Every structure is written in C-alpha cells, then in structure tokens.
C-alpha cells in the first residue's frame, strides 16, 4: 500500500520533485497546541493601522475596508537610469516599475481567513482593479502576500503587495513558455485540462465549488502547497466577472480557514497570482491561477527547509500531496477562533 520513492514532473515550471513517502512512517496525530493569543484590533506601533504614521511621516487615513498606497521603499522606480550592458558574461538591463502596498483590513488582528466574505471580496476587487490599471502601463503585474514572520513578513497587519514591472520576471516567463508549449503540442489549455482532471480524480482537491478548485498539486514541493484554479477559461484577474469573484472569495476564505485550522495557528505562507503578461497579444494558452507556498510541515513550529538536496539537486518531499490534501479536507471549515 505504501508508495516507494519516485519523482513527479511539474509541467508548469518544467521541474521535478523527489517524493519519498516511506520517510513518513508514523501515522498523523493531530498536534495539541494552545492557540497563541489573538493580536489586538489596533496596534499603536503598527505602520499599517488606520490613523497611524508610516516611516515617512505620512499618516494613514481612517480606512474602513482595504487601503492601497504606494510602497515607501519601492523595489523598482517609475524611471530607470537607462544603463545597459551586454557581453557574454555580464548582462544588465534597466528596469522600470511601480510598487503598491494593499492593507486587507483596518483590523490589525484579522487576516484573510477571519474576514467576512464581503471583506475578502474587497481584497479581490482591489487586486483586479489595480492589476487592470497597472497592466495598461507595465508588462507584468505581480500580486503577492507574505504572511507570518516565518516567511520574513515585517508586519503582522494583514497586507499584501503589488509589484508591476516593464519586464516579465523569470517565474512568469517560465510558465508562459510551458503553457505555450502545451498548447501548441496538444491544442489544450494546460491548467484548464488539469482542473478538469483533478476535479474528476478528487484525491488532491481541498476546496471546490462550481467555479474554482484548490488542489495540492501532484508535483507540489512544499508540504501543504496549493494551486488555486478557475474551472473556466480566464487569462487575467481583471477579466473575472462578479459571480466569479464571489466564488473566489468563498474559495480563498475556506482554503485559508482550513490552513489555520490544520495546526491551530495563523498559517504562514507566500501566495501570489499568475496571469498572462500584458505584453502577450495571444493568451489562449494562459490560465489565471494562484500559488500558495506554506512552509509548515508538522506543527505550528516545525517547518520544512528547502536546503541541502533541494538547493543542490531538486525539491524533495516526504508527505505525499494526496495525504496533505486529505489532512486539509479533514479539518473544519469553521475557523478555530470562532
Ligand atoms: P512585508 O511585510 O510583506 O515586507 O511588507 C511591508 C511593506 O510595507 C514593505 O515592502 C512597506 C515596506 O517597504 N512599508 C511602507 O511602504 N511604509 C512604511 O512606513 C513601512 C513599510
Ligand atoms: Zn496594524
């Protein structure tokens, strides 16, 4: 019954992962852990709370829902220095970009799984409209959330970031190439085909409704990694209609509640959206999707490190994606704090 070591291929990233299920011999025993105290609704020292002053001295408005502002320490600037260099060994190109910070809620202590459906919908609306606005100017709009100190997040106030750039970054370029290749080889959209196959199989599904599907992908490298897929063709966030956005809010809410309930903690992760770059004229091969990469492995404090073999050879996991999905399905869809 137990599977032996094998490799699985990730056709979206063109990478392999080594799966060693026999290394997890002991059966899963739910971690009994006292939840950490809930953070306060307002922290006078937080630079993202309503009414507080940021590092630059600027004061945040008394916002009620989401709050979007230009990053005070942007990784890219609207103007570039124009310097270029290209030799066989040394290449450099200039970059232009724009970086925004998006506060998900005025409440310092409420992250996505604890927001109402309407609260999550506001975040999604902001993601869609900001992507649409920046996409008129830039080639790529990268939305992401770094959650939890384990992921290097500097502030617990629920927030994400949006970095728009005049170039298409590596991860997106690779996905563009792989989806394009699949489309030209098979005339099928890779991720649309995958969503259908995964909904049919069911064993890696964690959250599902008519429009959206969350799975621990067959080739996941993080223990509880998620690939969030639309079950209809759509290339970019701004193309979602109202019904699709409502379905998405419910899916994200349930997924993040299940994450929090797994180890009864505010589940850390890096998540982000991938959609067709805005300089792609042809998008039939593209399918919008989100990745969630959580670091936790066995408890609120035991994480997986991507070191050693992962750094020098390829990703490796012990827990199978099927087992991880089963664990996420087994926990309640009501948040442990409610
Ligand atoms: P992270 O915690 O995900 O790193 O995000 C915090 C972002 O907020 C970070 O990019 C910005 C930082 O530059 N920031 C401001 O724009 N203004 C501030 O006063 C503090 C932090
Ligand atoms: Zn705050």
CSV table of C-alpha atoms and ligand atoms in Angstrom, one decimal:
chain,number,residue,atom,x,y,z
A,1,UNK,CA,0.0,0.0,0.0
A,2,UNK,CA,2.8,2.4,0.8
A,3,UNK,CA,4.4,4.0,-2.2
A,4,UNK,CA,8.1,3.9,-2.9
A,5,UNK,CA,10.4,6.8,-3.7
A,6,UNK,CA,9.7,8.4,-7.1
A,7,UNK,CA,9.9,11.6,-9.0
A,8,UNK,CA,7.0,13.7,-10.2
A,9,UNK,CA,7.1,16.3,-13.0
A,10,UNK,CA,5.8,19.8,-12.8
A,11,UNK,CA,4.7,20.7,-16.4
A,12,UNK,CA,4.1,24.3,-15.4
A,13,UNK,CA,7.6,25.0,-14.1
A,14,UNK,CA,9.5,22.3,-16.0
A,15,UNK,CA,10.9,21.0,-12.8
A,16,UNK,CA,10.9,17.7,-10.9
A,17,UNK,CA,10.3,16.8,-7.3
A,18,UNK,CA,11.6,13.8,-5.4
A,19,UNK,CA,8.8,12.1,-3.4
A,20,UNK,CA,9.9,9.8,-0.5
A,21,UNK,CA,6.6,8.8,1.2
A,22,UNK,CA,8.2,6.0,3.2
A,23,UNK,CA,10.1,8.6,5.3
A,24,UNK,CA,6.8,9.5,7.0
A,25,UNK,CA,6.2,6.2,8.7
A,26,UNK,CA,4.3,7.3,11.7
A,27,UNK,CA,0.6,7.9,11.3
A,28,UNK,CA,-0.6,11.5,11.6
A,29,UNK,CA,-1.5,12.6,15.2
A,30,UNK,CA,-3.2,16.0,15.4
A,31,UNK,CA,-1.0,18.4,17.2
A,32,UNK,CA,-2.5,19.6,20.5
A,33,UNK,CA,-1.4,23.1,20.8
A,34,UNK,CA,-2.8,26.1,22.7
A,35,UNK,CA,-3.5,28.8,20.1
A,36,UNK,CA,-1.4,32.0,20.6
A,37,UNK,CA,-3.4,35.0,21.9
A,38,UNK,CA,-5.3,36.9,19.2
A,39,UNK,CA,-3.5,40.1,18.1
A,40,UNK,CA,-5.2,43.4,19.1
A,41,UNK,CA,-7.5,45.0,16.6
A,42,UNK,CA,-5.4,48.1,16.6
A,43,UNK,CA,-1.6,48.4,17.4
A,44,UNK,CA,-0.4,52.0,18.0
A,45,UNK,CA,3.1,50.9,16.8
A,46,UNK,CA,1.9,49.4,13.5
A,47,UNK,CA,2.7,51.5,10.4
A,48,UNK,CA,-0.2,50.0,8.5
A,49,UNK,CA,-3.1,50.5,11.1
A,50,UNK,CA,-5.6,53.3,10.2
A,51,UNK,CA,-4.7,56.7,11.6
A,52,UNK,CA,-1.1,55.7,12.3
A,53,UNK,CA,2.0,57.4,10.9
A,54,UNK,CA,4.3,55.5,8.5
A,55,UNK,CA,8.1,55.5,8.4
A,56,UNK,CA,8.0,58.5,6.0
A,57,UNK,CA,5.9,60.6,8.4
A,58,UNK,CA,2.8,60.2,6.2
A,59,UNK,CA,-0.4,59.5,8.1
A,60,UNK,CA,-2.7,56.6,7.1
A,61,UNK,CA,-6.3,57.6,6.6
A,62,UNK,CA,-9.1,56.1,8.8
A,63,UNK,CA,-9.8,53.5,6.2
A,64,UNK,CA,-12.8,51.1,6.6
A,65,UNK,CA,-12.1,48.3,4.1
A,66,UNK,CA,-8.9,47.8,2.1
A,67,UNK,CA,-6.3,50.5,1.8
A,68,UNK,CA,-3.9,50.9,-1.1
A,69,UNK,CA,-0.8,53.1,-1.0
A,70,UNK,CA,2.5,53.4,-2.9
A,71,UNK,CA,5.3,51.5,-1.2
A,72,UNK,CA,7.6,53.9,0.6
A,73,UNK,CA,10.5,51.7,-0.2
A,74,UNK,CA,9.8,50.5,-3.7
A,75,UNK,CA,11.9,47.8,-5.3
A,76,UNK,CA,11.5,49.5,-8.7
A,77,UNK,CA,11.1,53.1,-9.7
A,78,UNK,CA,9.0,54.7,-12.5
A,79,UNK,CA,12.1,56.0,-14.1
A,80,UNK,CA,15.2,53.9,-15.0
A,81,UNK,CA,18.8,55.0,-15.3
A,82,UNK,CA,18.9,53.6,-18.8
A,83,UNK,CA,22.2,51.8,-18.3
A,84,UNK,CA,22.6,48.6,-20.3
A,85,UNK,CA,25.4,46.2,-20.7
A,86,UNK,CA,25.6,43.0,-22.7
A,87,UNK,CA,28.6,40.8,-23.0
A,88,UNK,CA,28.7,37.0,-22.9
A,89,UNK,CA,29.5,37.1,-19.2
A,90,UNK,CA,27.9,40.4,-17.9
A,91,UNK,CA,24.4,41.5,-18.8
A,92,UNK,CA,22.5,44.2,-17.3
A,93,UNK,CA,19.3,45.9,-18.3
A,94,UNK,CA,17.4,48.8,-16.8
A,95,UNK,CA,14.0,48.3,-15.1
A,96,UNK,CA,11.0,50.4,-14.6
A,97,UNK,CA,8.2,49.6,-12.2
A,98,UNK,CA,5.7,50.6,-9.6
A,99,UNK,CA,5.2,49.0,-6.1
A,100,UNK,CA,2.0,49.3,-4.1
A,101,UNK,CA,1.0,48.0,-0.6
A,102,UNK,CA,-2.5,46.8,0.0
A,103,UNK,CA,-3.9,46.6,3.5
A,104,UNK,CA,-6.5,43.9,3.6
A,105,UNK,CA,-8.5,45.3,6.5
A,106,UNK,CA,-8.3,48.1,9.1
A,107,UNK,CA,-8.3,45.4,11.8
A,108,UNK,CA,-4.6,44.6,12.8
A,109,UNK,CA,-5.6,41.1,14.0
A,110,UNK,CA,-7.8,39.8,11.2
A,111,UNK,CA,-6.1,38.2,8.2
A,112,UNK,CA,-7.9,36.7,5.2
A,113,UNK,CA,-9.5,33.6,6.9
A,114,UNK,CA,-11.0,35.9,9.6
A,115,UNK,CA,-12.5,38.5,7.3
A,116,UNK,CA,-16.1,38.2,6.2
A,117,UNK,CA,-16.9,37.1,2.7
A,118,UNK,CA,-17.5,40.8,1.8
A,119,UNK,CA,-14.1,41.6,3.3
A,120,UNK,CA,-12.3,39.1,1.2
A,121,UNK,CA,-14.3,40.3,-1.8
A,122,UNK,CA,-12.9,43.8,-1.3
A,123,UNK,CA,-9.4,42.5,-1.4
A,124,UNK,CA,-10.2,40.6,-4.7
A,125,UNK,CA,-11.8,43.7,-6.2
A,126,UNK,CA,-8.6,45.7,-5.3
A,127,UNK,CA,-6.4,43.0,-6.8
A,128,UNK,CA,-8.5,43.1,-10.0
A,129,UNK,CA,-8.7,46.8,-10.5
A,130,UNK,CA,-5.1,47.5,-9.6
A,131,UNK,CA,-3.9,44.8,-12.0
A,132,UNK,CA,-6.1,46.4,-14.7
A,133,UNK,CA,-4.7,49.8,-14.0
A,134,UNK,CA,-1.0,48.8,-13.9
A,135,UNK,CA,-1.4,46.4,-16.8
A,136,UNK,CA,-2.1,49.4,-19.1
A,137,UNK,CA,1.4,50.6,-18.4
A,138,UNK,CA,3.6,47.6,-17.4
A,139,UNK,CA,4.3,44.2,-18.9
A,140,UNK,CA,3.7,42.3,-15.7
A,141,UNK,CA,1.7,42.8,-12.5
A,142,UNK,CA,2.8,40.6,-9.6
A,143,UNK,CA,0.4,40.4,-6.7
A,144,UNK,CA,1.7,38.6,-3.6
A,145,UNK,CA,1.2,38.2,0.1
A,146,UNK,CA,4.0,37.3,2.5
A,147,UNK,CA,2.3,36.1,5.7
A,148,UNK,CA,3.9,35.4,9.0
A,149,UNK,CA,7.4,36.1,10.5
A,150,UNK,CA,8.4,32.6,9.3
A,151,UNK,CA,8.1,34.0,5.7
A,152,UNK,CA,10.1,37.1,6.5
A,153,UNK,CA,7.0,39.3,6.7
A,154,UNK,CA,7.9,42.5,8.5
A,155,UNK,CA,4.5,43.3,9.9
A,156,UNK,CA,1.6,41.2,11.2
A,157,UNK,CA,-1.0,43.7,9.9
A,158,UNK,CA,-2.9,41.8,7.1
A,159,UNK,CA,-1.5,43.1,3.9
A,160,UNK,CA,-0.1,42.2,0.5
A,161,UNK,CA,2.0,43.8,-2.2
A,162,UNK,CA,1.7,44.6,-5.9
A,163,UNK,CA,4.8,45.0,-8.0
A,164,UNK,CA,4.4,46.0,-11.6
A,165,UNK,CA,7.4,45.8,-13.9
A,166,UNK,CA,8.3,46.6,-17.5
A,167,UNK,CA,9.8,43.2,-17.8
A,168,UNK,CA,8.3,39.7,-17.3
A,169,UNK,CA,10.0,38.1,-14.3
A,170,UNK,CA,11.5,34.6,-14.5
A,171,UNK,CA,8.7,32.5,-12.9
A,172,UNK,CA,6.1,34.1,-15.1
A,173,UNK,CA,8.2,33.8,-18.2
A,174,UNK,CA,8.8,30.0,-17.5
A,175,UNK,CA,5.0,29.5,-17.0
A,176,UNK,CA,4.3,31.4,-20.2
A,177,UNK,CA,6.7,29.2,-22.1
A,178,UNK,CA,5.4,25.9,-20.6
A,179,UNK,CA,1.7,26.8,-21.2
A,180,UNK,CA,2.5,27.9,-24.7
A,181,UNK,CA,4.4,24.6,-25.4
A,182,UNK,CA,1.5,22.5,-24.0
A,183,UNK,CA,-1.0,24.5,-26.2
A,184,UNK,CA,1.0,24.1,-29.4
A,185,UNK,CA,1.6,20.4,-28.7
A,186,UNK,CA,-2.0,19.4,-27.7
A,187,UNK,CA,-4.2,22.4,-28.6
A,188,UNK,CA,-5.4,22.2,-24.9
A,189,UNK,CA,-5.0,24.8,-22.2
A,190,UNK,CA,-2.7,23.1,-19.7
A,191,UNK,CA,-4.3,24.3,-16.4
A,192,UNK,CA,-7.9,24.1,-17.7
A,193,UNK,CA,-7.2,20.5,-18.6
A,194,UNK,CA,-5.6,20.0,-15.2
A,195,UNK,CA,-8.6,21.4,-13.3
A,196,UNK,CA,-10.9,19.0,-15.1
A,197,UNK,CA,-8.7,16.0,-14.4
A,198,UNK,CA,-8.2,17.0,-10.7
A,199,UNK,CA,-11.9,17.6,-10.1
A,200,UNK,CA,-12.5,14.2,-11.6
A,201,UNK,CA,-9.9,12.4,-9.5
A,202,UNK,CA,-10.7,14.3,-6.3
A,203,UNK,CA,-7.8,13.0,-4.2
A,204,UNK,CA,-5.8,16.2,-4.3
A,205,UNK,CA,-8.8,18.6,-4.0
A,206,UNK,CA,-9.0,20.6,-0.8
A,207,UNK,CA,-11.7,23.2,-1.7
A,208,UNK,CA,-14.1,23.0,-4.6
A,209,UNK,CA,-17.2,24.9,-6.0
A,210,UNK,CA,-18.7,25.3,-9.4
A,211,UNK,CA,-16.2,27.9,-10.5
A,212,UNK,CA,-12.9,27.3,-8.5
A,213,UNK,CA,-10.8,24.4,-7.5
A,214,UNK,CA,-8.0,24.3,-4.8
A,215,UNK,CA,-5.6,21.4,-5.1
A,216,UNK,CA,-2.3,20.2,-3.6
A,217,UNK,CA,-0.7,19.8,-7.0
A,218,UNK,CA,0.6,16.3,-8.0
A,219,UNK,CA,4.1,17.9,-8.2
A,220,UNK,CA,3.9,20.1,-5.0
A,221,UNK,CA,7.2,20.7,-3.5
A,222,UNK,CA,6.0,22.4,-0.2
A,223,UNK,CA,4.1,20.1,2.1
A,224,UNK,CA,0.8,21.9,2.0
A,225,UNK,CA,1.3,23.8,-1.2
A,226,UNK,CA,-1.9,24.9,-3.1
A,227,UNK,CA,-2.6,25.6,-6.7
A,228,UNK,CA,-5.9,27.6,-7.0
A,229,UNK,CA,-7.5,27.2,-10.4
A,230,UNK,CA,-10.5,28.6,-12.2
A,231,UNK,CA,-12.7,26.0,-13.8
A,232,UNK,CA,-13.4,28.3,-16.7
A,233,UNK,CA,-11.0,29.9,-19.2
A,234,UNK,CA,-9.6,33.3,-18.0
A,235,UNK,CA,-6.2,34.7,-18.6
A,236,UNK,CA,-6.0,37.7,-16.1
A,237,UNK,CA,-7.6,38.9,-12.9
A,238,UNK,CA,-9.4,41.9,-14.4
A,239,UNK,CA,-11.4,39.6,-16.7
A,240,UNK,CA,-13.3,38.0,-13.7
A,241,UNK,CA,-17.0,38.8,-13.5
A,242,UNK,CA,-18.9,39.5,-10.3
A,243,UNK,CA,-20.1,35.9,-9.8
A,244,UNK,CA,-16.6,34.5,-10.4
A,245,UNK,CA,-15.2,36.9,-7.9
A,246,UNK,CA,-17.8,35.9,-5.3
A,247,UNK,CA,-16.9,32.3,-5.9
A,248,UNK,CA,-13.3,33.1,-5.5
A,249,UNK,CA,-13.8,34.9,-2.2
A,250,UNK,CA,-15.6,31.9,-0.8
A,251,UNK,CA,-12.8,29.6,-2.0
A,252,UNK,CA,-9.9,31.7,-0.6
A,253,UNK,CA,-11.8,32.1,2.7
A,254,UNK,CA,-12.3,28.3,3.0
A,255,UNK,CA,-8.8,27.5,2.0
A,256,UNK,CA,-7.2,29.9,4.5
A,257,UNK,CA,-9.5,28.7,7.3
A,258,UNK,CA,-8.5,25.1,6.6
A,259,UNK,CA,-4.9,26.2,6.7
A,260,UNK,CA,-5.3,28.0,10.0
A,261,UNK,CA,-7.2,25.0,11.5
A,262,UNK,CA,-4.6,22.5,10.5
A,263,UNK,CA,-2.1,23.5,13.2
A,264,UNK,CA,-4.4,25.9,15.0
A,265,UNK,CA,-2.2,28.9,14.2
A,266,UNK,CA,-2.2,31.8,11.8
A,267,UNK,CA,-0.8,29.7,8.9
A,268,UNK,CA,2.2,31.4,7.3
A,269,UNK,CA,2.7,31.3,3.5
A,270,UNK,CA,3.7,33.2,0.5
A,271,UNK,CA,0.9,33.4,-2.0
A,272,UNK,CA,0.6,35.2,-5.3
A,273,UNK,CA,-1.3,35.4,-8.6
A,274,UNK,CA,0.0,34.5,-12.1
A,275,UNK,CA,-1.8,35.8,-15.1
A,276,UNK,CA,-0.9,36.4,-18.7
A,277,UNK,CA,1.7,39.1,-19.1
A,278,UNK,CA,0.3,42.2,-20.5
A,279,UNK,CA,2.6,42.3,-23.5
A,280,UNK,CA,1.2,38.9,-24.6
A,281,UNK,CA,-1.1,39.5,-27.6
A,282,UNK,CA,-2.1,35.8,-27.7
A,283,UNK,CA,-3.4,34.4,-24.4
A,284,UNK,CA,-5.3,31.2,-25.4
A,285,UNK,CA,-2.6,29.1,-23.8
A,286,UNK,CA,-2.8,31.1,-20.5
A,287,UNK,CA,-4.9,30.3,-17.5
A,288,UNK,CA,-5.0,32.6,-14.4
A,289,UNK,CA,-4.1,30.9,-11.2
A,290,UNK,CA,-2.7,31.5,-7.6
A,291,UNK,CA,0.0,29.6,-5.8
A,292,UNK,CA,0.2,29.3,-2.0
A,293,UNK,CA,3.5,28.2,-0.7
A,294,UNK,CA,3.3,27.5,3.1
A,295,UNK,CA,6.5,26.4,4.9
A,296,UNK,CA,4.9,24.4,7.8
A,297,UNK,CA,5.4,20.6,7.9
A,298,UNK,CA,4.3,19.0,11.1
A,299,UNK,CA,3.1,21.7,13.6
A,300,UNK,CA,2.8,25.4,14.1
A,301,UNK,CA,6.6,25.5,14.8
A,302,UNK,CA,8.0,22.6,12.7
A,303,UNK,CA,8.8,23.9,9.2
A,304,UNK,CA,10.2,22.4,6.1
A,305,UNK,CA,13.5,23.8,5.0
A,306,UNK,CA,14.4,23.9,1.3
A,307,UNK,CA,18.1,23.3,1.9
A,308,UNK,CA,20.7,20.7,1.2
A,309,UNK,CA,19.4,18.4,-1.5
A,310,UNK,CA,16.7,21.0,-2.5
A,311,UNK,CA,19.3,23.7,-3.0
A,312,UNK,CA,21.8,21.5,-4.8
A,313,UNK,CA,19.8,18.9,-6.6
A,314,UNK,CA,16.0,19.2,-6.7
A,315,UNK,CA,12.9,19.6,-4.4
A,316,UNK,CA,12.1,16.7,-2.2
A,317,UNK,CA,9.1,15.9,0.0
A,318,UNK,CA,8.1,13.1,2.4
A,319,UNK,CA,4.4,13.6,2.9
A,320,UNK,CA,2.5,12.8,-0.4
A,321,UNK,CA,0.4,15.6,-1.9
A,322,UNK,CA,-2.6,13.2,-1.6
A,323,UNK,CA,-2.0,12.8,2.1
A,324,UNK,CA,-1.6,16.5,2.6
A,325,UNK,CA,-4.9,17.2,0.7
A,326,UNK,CA,-6.6,14.6,2.9
A,327,UNK,CA,-5.4,16.4,6.0
A,328,UNK,CA,-6.7,19.7,4.8
A,329,UNK,CA,-10.1,18.2,3.9
A,330,UNK,CA,-10.3,16.6,7.3
A,331,UNK,CA,-10.2,19.8,9.4
A,332,UNK,CA,-13.2,22.0,10.0
A,333,UNK,CA,-14.2,24.8,7.6
A,334,UNK,CA,-15.1,27.0,10.6
A,335,UNK,CA,-12.1,29.0,11.9
A,336,UNK,CA,-10.8,27.7,15.3
A,337,UNK,CA,-11.1,31.2,16.8
A,338,UNK,CA,-14.9,31.4,16.0
B,1,LIG,P1,6.2,43.0,4.0
B,1,LIG,O1,6.0,42.9,5.5
B,1,LIG,O2,5.4,42.0,3.2
B,1,LIG,O3,7.7,43.0,3.7
B,1,LIG,O4,5.6,44.3,3.5
B,1,LIG,C1,5.7,45.6,4.1
B,1,LIG,C2,5.9,46.6,3.0
B,1,LIG,O5,5.5,47.8,3.5
B,1,LIG,C3,7.4,46.7,2.7
B,1,LIG,O6,7.5,46.5,1.3
B,1,LIG,C4,6.4,48.8,3.1
B,1,LIG,C5,7.7,48.1,3.1
B,1,LIG,O7,8.6,48.7,2.1
B,1,LIG,N1,6.4,49.9,4.1
B,1,LIG,C6,6.0,51.2,3.6
B,1,LIG,O8,5.7,51.4,2.4
B,1,LIG,N2,5.9,52.2,4.5
B,1,LIG,C7,6.2,52.1,5.9
B,1,LIG,O9,6.0,53.0,6.6
B,1,LIG,C8,6.7,50.8,6.4
B,1,LIG,C9,6.7,49.6,5.4
B,2,LIG,ZN1,-1.8,47.3,12.2
